[in-house]
mmCIF file with all atom_site columns, C-alpha atoms in Angstrom:
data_model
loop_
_atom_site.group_PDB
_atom_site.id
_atom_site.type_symbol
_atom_site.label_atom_id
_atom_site.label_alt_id
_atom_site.label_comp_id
_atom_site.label_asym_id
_atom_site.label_entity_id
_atom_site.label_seq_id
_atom_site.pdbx_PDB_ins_code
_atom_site.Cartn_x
_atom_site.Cartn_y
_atom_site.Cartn_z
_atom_site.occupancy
_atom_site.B_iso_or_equiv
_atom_site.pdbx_formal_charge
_atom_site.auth_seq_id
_atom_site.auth_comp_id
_atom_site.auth_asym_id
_atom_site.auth_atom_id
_atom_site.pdbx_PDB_model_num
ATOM 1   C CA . UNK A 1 1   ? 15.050 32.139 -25.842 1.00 41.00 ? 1   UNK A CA 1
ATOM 2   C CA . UNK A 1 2   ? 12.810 35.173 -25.628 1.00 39.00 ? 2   UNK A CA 1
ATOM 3   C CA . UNK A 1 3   ? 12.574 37.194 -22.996 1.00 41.00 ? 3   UNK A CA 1
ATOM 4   C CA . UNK A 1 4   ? 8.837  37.519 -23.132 1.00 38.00 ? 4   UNK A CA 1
ATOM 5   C CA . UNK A 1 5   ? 9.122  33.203 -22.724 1.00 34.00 ? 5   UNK A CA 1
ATOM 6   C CA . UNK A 1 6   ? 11.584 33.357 -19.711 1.00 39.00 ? 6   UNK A CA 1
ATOM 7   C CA . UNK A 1 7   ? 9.381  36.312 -17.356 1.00 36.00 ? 7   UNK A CA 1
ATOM 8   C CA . UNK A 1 8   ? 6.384  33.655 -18.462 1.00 38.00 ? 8   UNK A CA 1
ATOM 9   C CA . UNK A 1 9   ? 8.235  30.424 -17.164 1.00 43.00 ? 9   UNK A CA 1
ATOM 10  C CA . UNK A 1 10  ? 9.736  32.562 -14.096 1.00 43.00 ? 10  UNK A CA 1
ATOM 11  C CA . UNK A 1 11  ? 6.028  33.697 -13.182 1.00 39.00 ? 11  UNK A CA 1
ATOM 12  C CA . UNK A 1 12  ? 4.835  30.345 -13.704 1.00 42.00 ? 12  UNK A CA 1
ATOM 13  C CA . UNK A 1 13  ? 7.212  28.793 -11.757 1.00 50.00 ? 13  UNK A CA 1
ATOM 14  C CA . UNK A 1 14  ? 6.425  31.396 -8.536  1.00 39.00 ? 14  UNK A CA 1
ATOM 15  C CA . UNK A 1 15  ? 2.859  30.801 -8.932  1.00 42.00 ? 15  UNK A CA 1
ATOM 16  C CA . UNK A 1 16  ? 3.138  27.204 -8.840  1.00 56.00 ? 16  UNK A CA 1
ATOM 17  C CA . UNK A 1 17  ? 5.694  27.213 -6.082  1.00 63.00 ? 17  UNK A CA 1
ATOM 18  C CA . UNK A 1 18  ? 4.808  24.730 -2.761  1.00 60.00 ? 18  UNK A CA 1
ATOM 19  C CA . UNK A 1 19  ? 4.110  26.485 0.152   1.00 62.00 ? 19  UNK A CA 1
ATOM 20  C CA . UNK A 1 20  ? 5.344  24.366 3.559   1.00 64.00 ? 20  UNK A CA 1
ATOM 21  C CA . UNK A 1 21  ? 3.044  26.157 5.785   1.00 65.00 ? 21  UNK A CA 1
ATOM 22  C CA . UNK A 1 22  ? 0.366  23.294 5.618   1.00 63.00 ? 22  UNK A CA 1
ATOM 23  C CA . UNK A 1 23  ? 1.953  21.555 7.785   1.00 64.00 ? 23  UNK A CA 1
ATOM 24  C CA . UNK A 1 24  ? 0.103  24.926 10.880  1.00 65.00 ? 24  UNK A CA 1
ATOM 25  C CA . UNK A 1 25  ? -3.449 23.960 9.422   1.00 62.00 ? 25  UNK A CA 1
ATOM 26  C CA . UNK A 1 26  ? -5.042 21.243 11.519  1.00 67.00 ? 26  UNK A CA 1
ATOM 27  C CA . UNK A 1 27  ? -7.182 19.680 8.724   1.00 67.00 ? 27  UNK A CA 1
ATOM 28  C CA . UNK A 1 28  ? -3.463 17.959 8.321   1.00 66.00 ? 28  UNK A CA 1
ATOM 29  C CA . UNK A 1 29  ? -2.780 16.593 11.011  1.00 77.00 ? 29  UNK A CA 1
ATOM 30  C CA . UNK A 1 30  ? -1.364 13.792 10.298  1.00 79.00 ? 30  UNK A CA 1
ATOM 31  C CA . UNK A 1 31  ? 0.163  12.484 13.499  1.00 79.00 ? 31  UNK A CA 1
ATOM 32  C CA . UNK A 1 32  ? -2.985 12.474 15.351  1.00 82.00 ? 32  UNK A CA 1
ATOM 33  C CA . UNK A 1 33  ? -4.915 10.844 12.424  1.00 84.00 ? 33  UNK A CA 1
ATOM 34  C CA . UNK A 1 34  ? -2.426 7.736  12.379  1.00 85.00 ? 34  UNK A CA 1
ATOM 35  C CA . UNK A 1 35  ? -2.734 7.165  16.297  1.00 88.00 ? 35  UNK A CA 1
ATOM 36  C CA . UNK A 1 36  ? -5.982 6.064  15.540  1.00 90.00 ? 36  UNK A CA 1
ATOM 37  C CA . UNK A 1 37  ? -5.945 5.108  12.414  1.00 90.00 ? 37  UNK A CA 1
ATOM 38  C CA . UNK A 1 38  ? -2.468 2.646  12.716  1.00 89.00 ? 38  UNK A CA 1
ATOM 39  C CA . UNK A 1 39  ? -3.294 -0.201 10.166  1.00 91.00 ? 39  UNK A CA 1
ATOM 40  C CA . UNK A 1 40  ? -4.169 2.472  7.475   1.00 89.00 ? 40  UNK A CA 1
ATOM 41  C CA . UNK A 1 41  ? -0.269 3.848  7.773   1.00 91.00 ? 41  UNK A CA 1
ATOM 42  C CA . UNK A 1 42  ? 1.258  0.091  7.501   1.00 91.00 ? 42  UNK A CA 1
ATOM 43  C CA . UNK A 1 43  ? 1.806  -0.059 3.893   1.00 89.00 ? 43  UNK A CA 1
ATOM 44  C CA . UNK A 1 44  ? 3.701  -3.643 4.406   1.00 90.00 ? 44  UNK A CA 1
ATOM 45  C CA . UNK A 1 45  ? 7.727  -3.565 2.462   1.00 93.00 ? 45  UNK A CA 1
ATOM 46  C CA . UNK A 1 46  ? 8.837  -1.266 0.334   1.00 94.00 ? 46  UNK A CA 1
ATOM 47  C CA . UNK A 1 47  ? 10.958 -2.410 -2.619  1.00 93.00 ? 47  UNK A CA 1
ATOM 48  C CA . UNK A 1 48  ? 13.473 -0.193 -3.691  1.00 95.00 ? 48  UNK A CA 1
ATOM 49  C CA . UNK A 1 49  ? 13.648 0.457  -7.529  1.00 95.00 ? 49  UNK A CA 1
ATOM 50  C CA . UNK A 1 50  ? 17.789 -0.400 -7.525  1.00 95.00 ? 50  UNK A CA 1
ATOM 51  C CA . UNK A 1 51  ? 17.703 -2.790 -4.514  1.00 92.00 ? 51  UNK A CA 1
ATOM 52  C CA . UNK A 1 52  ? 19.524 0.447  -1.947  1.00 94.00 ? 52  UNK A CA 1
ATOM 53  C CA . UNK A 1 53  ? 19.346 0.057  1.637   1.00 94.00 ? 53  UNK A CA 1
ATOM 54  C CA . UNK A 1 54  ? 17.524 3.413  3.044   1.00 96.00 ? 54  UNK A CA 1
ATOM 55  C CA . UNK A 1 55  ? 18.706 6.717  2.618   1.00 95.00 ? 55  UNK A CA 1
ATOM 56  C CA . UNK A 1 56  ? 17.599 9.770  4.258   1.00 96.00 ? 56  UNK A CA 1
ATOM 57  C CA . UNK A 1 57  ? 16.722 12.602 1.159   1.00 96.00 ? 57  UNK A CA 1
ATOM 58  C CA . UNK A 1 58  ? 16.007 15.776 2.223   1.00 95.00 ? 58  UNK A CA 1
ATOM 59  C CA . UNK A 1 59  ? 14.280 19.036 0.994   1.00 93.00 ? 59  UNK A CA 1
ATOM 60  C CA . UNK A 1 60  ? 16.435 20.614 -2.894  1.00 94.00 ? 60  UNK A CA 1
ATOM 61  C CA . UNK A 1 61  ? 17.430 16.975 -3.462  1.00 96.00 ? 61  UNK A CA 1
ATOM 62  C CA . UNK A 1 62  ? 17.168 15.240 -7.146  1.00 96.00 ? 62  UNK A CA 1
ATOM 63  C CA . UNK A 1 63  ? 15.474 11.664 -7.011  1.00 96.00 ? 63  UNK A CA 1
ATOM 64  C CA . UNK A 1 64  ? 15.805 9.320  -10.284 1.00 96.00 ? 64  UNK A CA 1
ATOM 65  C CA . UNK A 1 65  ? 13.216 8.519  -11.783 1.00 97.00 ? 65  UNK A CA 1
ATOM 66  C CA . UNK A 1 66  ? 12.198 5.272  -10.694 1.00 96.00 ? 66  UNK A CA 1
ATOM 67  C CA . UNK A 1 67  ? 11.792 6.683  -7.384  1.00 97.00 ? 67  UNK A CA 1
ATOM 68  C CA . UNK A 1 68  ? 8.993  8.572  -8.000  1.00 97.00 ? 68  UNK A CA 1
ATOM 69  C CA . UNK A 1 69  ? 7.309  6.552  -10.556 1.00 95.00 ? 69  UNK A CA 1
ATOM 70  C CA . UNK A 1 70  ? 3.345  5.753  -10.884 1.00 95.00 ? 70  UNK A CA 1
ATOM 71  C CA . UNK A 1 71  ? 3.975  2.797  -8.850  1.00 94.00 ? 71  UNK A CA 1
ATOM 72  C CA . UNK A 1 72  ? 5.412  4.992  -5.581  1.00 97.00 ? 72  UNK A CA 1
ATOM 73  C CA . UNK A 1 73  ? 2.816  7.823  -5.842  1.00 97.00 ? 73  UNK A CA 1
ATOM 74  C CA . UNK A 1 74  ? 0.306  8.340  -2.584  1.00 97.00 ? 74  UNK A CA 1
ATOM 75  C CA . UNK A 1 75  ? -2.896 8.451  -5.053  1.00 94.00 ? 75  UNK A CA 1
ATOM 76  C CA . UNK A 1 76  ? -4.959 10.005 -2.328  1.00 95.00 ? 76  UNK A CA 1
ATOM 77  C CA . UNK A 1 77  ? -3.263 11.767 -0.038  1.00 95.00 ? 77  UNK A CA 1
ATOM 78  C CA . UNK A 1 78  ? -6.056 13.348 1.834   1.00 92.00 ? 78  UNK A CA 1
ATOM 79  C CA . UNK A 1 79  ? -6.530 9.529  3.086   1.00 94.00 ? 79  UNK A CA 1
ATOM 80  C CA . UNK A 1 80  ? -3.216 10.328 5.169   1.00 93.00 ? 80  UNK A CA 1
ATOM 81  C CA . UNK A 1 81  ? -4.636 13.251 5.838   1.00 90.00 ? 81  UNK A CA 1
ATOM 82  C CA . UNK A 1 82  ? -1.596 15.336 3.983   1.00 91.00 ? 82  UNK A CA 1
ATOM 83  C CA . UNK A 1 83  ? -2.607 18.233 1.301   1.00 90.00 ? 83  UNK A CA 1
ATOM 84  C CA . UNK A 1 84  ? -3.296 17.606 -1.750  1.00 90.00 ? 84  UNK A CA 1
ATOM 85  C CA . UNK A 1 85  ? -0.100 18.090 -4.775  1.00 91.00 ? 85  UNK A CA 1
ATOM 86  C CA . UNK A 1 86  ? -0.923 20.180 -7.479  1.00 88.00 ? 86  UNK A CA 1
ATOM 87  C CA . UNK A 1 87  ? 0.528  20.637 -10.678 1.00 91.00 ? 87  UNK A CA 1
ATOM 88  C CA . UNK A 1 88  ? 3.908  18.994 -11.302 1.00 94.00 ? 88  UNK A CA 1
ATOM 89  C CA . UNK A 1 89  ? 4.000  17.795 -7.729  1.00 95.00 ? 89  UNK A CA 1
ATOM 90  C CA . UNK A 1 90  ? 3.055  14.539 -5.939  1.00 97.00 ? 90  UNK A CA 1
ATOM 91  C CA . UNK A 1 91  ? 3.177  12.650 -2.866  1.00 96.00 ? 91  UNK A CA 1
ATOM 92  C CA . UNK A 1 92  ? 5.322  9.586  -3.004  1.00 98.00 ? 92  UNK A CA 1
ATOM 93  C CA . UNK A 1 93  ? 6.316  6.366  -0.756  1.00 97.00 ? 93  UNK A CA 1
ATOM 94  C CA . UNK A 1 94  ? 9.916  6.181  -0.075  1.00 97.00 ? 94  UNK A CA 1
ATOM 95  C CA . UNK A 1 95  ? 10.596 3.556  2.365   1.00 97.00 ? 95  UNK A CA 1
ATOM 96  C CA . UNK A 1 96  ? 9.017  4.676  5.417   1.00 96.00 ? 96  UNK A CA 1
ATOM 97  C CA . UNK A 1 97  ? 9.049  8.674  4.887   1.00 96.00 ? 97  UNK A CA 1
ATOM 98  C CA . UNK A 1 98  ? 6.572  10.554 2.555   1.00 96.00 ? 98  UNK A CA 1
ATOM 99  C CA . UNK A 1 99  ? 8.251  12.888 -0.044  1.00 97.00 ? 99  UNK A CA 1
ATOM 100 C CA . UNK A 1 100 ? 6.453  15.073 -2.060  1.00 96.00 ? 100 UNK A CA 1
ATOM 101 C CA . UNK A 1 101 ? 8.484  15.275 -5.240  1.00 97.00 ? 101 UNK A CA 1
ATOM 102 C CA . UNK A 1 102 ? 8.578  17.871 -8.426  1.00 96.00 ? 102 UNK A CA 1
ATOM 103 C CA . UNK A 1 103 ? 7.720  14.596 -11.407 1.00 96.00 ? 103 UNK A CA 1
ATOM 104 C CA . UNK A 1 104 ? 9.608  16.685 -14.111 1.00 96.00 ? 104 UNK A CA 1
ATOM 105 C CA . UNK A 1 105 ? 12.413 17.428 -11.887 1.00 96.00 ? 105 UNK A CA 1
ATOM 106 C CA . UNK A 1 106 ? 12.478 15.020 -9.661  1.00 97.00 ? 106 UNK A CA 1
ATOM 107 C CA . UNK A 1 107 ? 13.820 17.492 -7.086  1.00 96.00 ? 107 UNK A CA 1
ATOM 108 C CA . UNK A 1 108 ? 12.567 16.614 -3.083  1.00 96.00 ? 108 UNK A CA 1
ATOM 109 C CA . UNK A 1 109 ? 10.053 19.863 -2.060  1.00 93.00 ? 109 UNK A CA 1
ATOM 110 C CA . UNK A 1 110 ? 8.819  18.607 1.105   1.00 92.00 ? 110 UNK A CA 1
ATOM 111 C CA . UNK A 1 111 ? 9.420  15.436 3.294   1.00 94.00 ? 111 UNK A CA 1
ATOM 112 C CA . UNK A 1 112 ? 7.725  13.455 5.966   1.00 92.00 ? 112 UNK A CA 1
ATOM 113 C CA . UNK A 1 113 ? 10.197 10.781 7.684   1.00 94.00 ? 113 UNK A CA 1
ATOM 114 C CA . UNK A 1 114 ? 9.043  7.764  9.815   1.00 91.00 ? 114 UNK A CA 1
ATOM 115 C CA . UNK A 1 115 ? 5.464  7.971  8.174   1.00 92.00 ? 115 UNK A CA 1
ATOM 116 C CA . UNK A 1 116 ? 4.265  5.091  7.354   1.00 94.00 ? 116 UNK A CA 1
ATOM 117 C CA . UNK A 1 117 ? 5.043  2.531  10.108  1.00 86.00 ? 117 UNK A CA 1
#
């Protein structure tokens, strides 16, 4: 590998990097939005993709695929009020939490437990 590729894929990777500090700007607030908004954050069951019982995944953890699948991804997340995912990152459903999840990694960036209701 040249080194030219690897300061290119190191830059890239910084640039595109998810920054946590959404969670101090009040356009996302998220909590408030879902007191009165209740029925929009009841998503019904969630299905697991191997049949698990819950399990709580935290931030620099690696997801299968099938966990964060088309089928799991929050299409719009401003609806929930939460920022939008850029580049290789999305919002997805798992269980009851929100995770937003790297798709070619599948590693756990940032997480929202007890979201949905």
């Amino acid at each position: 590998m040249s080194r030219v590729f690897r300061e290119t894929r190191r830059d890239m990777t910084v640039r595109d990097r998810w920054n946590s500090d959404w969670r101090n700007d009040r356009r996302y607030d998220w909590r408030r939005y879902r007191d009165y908004n209740r029925s929009l954050f009841y998503l019904g069951s969630y299905y697991d993709p191997f049949g698990y019982g819950y399990n709580r995944f935290q931030i620099g953890w690696s997801l299968w695929p099938s966990y964060y699948g088309q089928n799991y991804w929050i299409n719009d997340p401003w609806q929930y009020r939460l920022p939008p995912a850029y580049g290789p990152y999305r919002w997805v459903r798992y269980w009851d939490d929100a995770l937003l999840v790297n798709v070619y990694t599948g590693e756990v960036v940032d997480v929202l437990y007890s979201f949905f209701w």
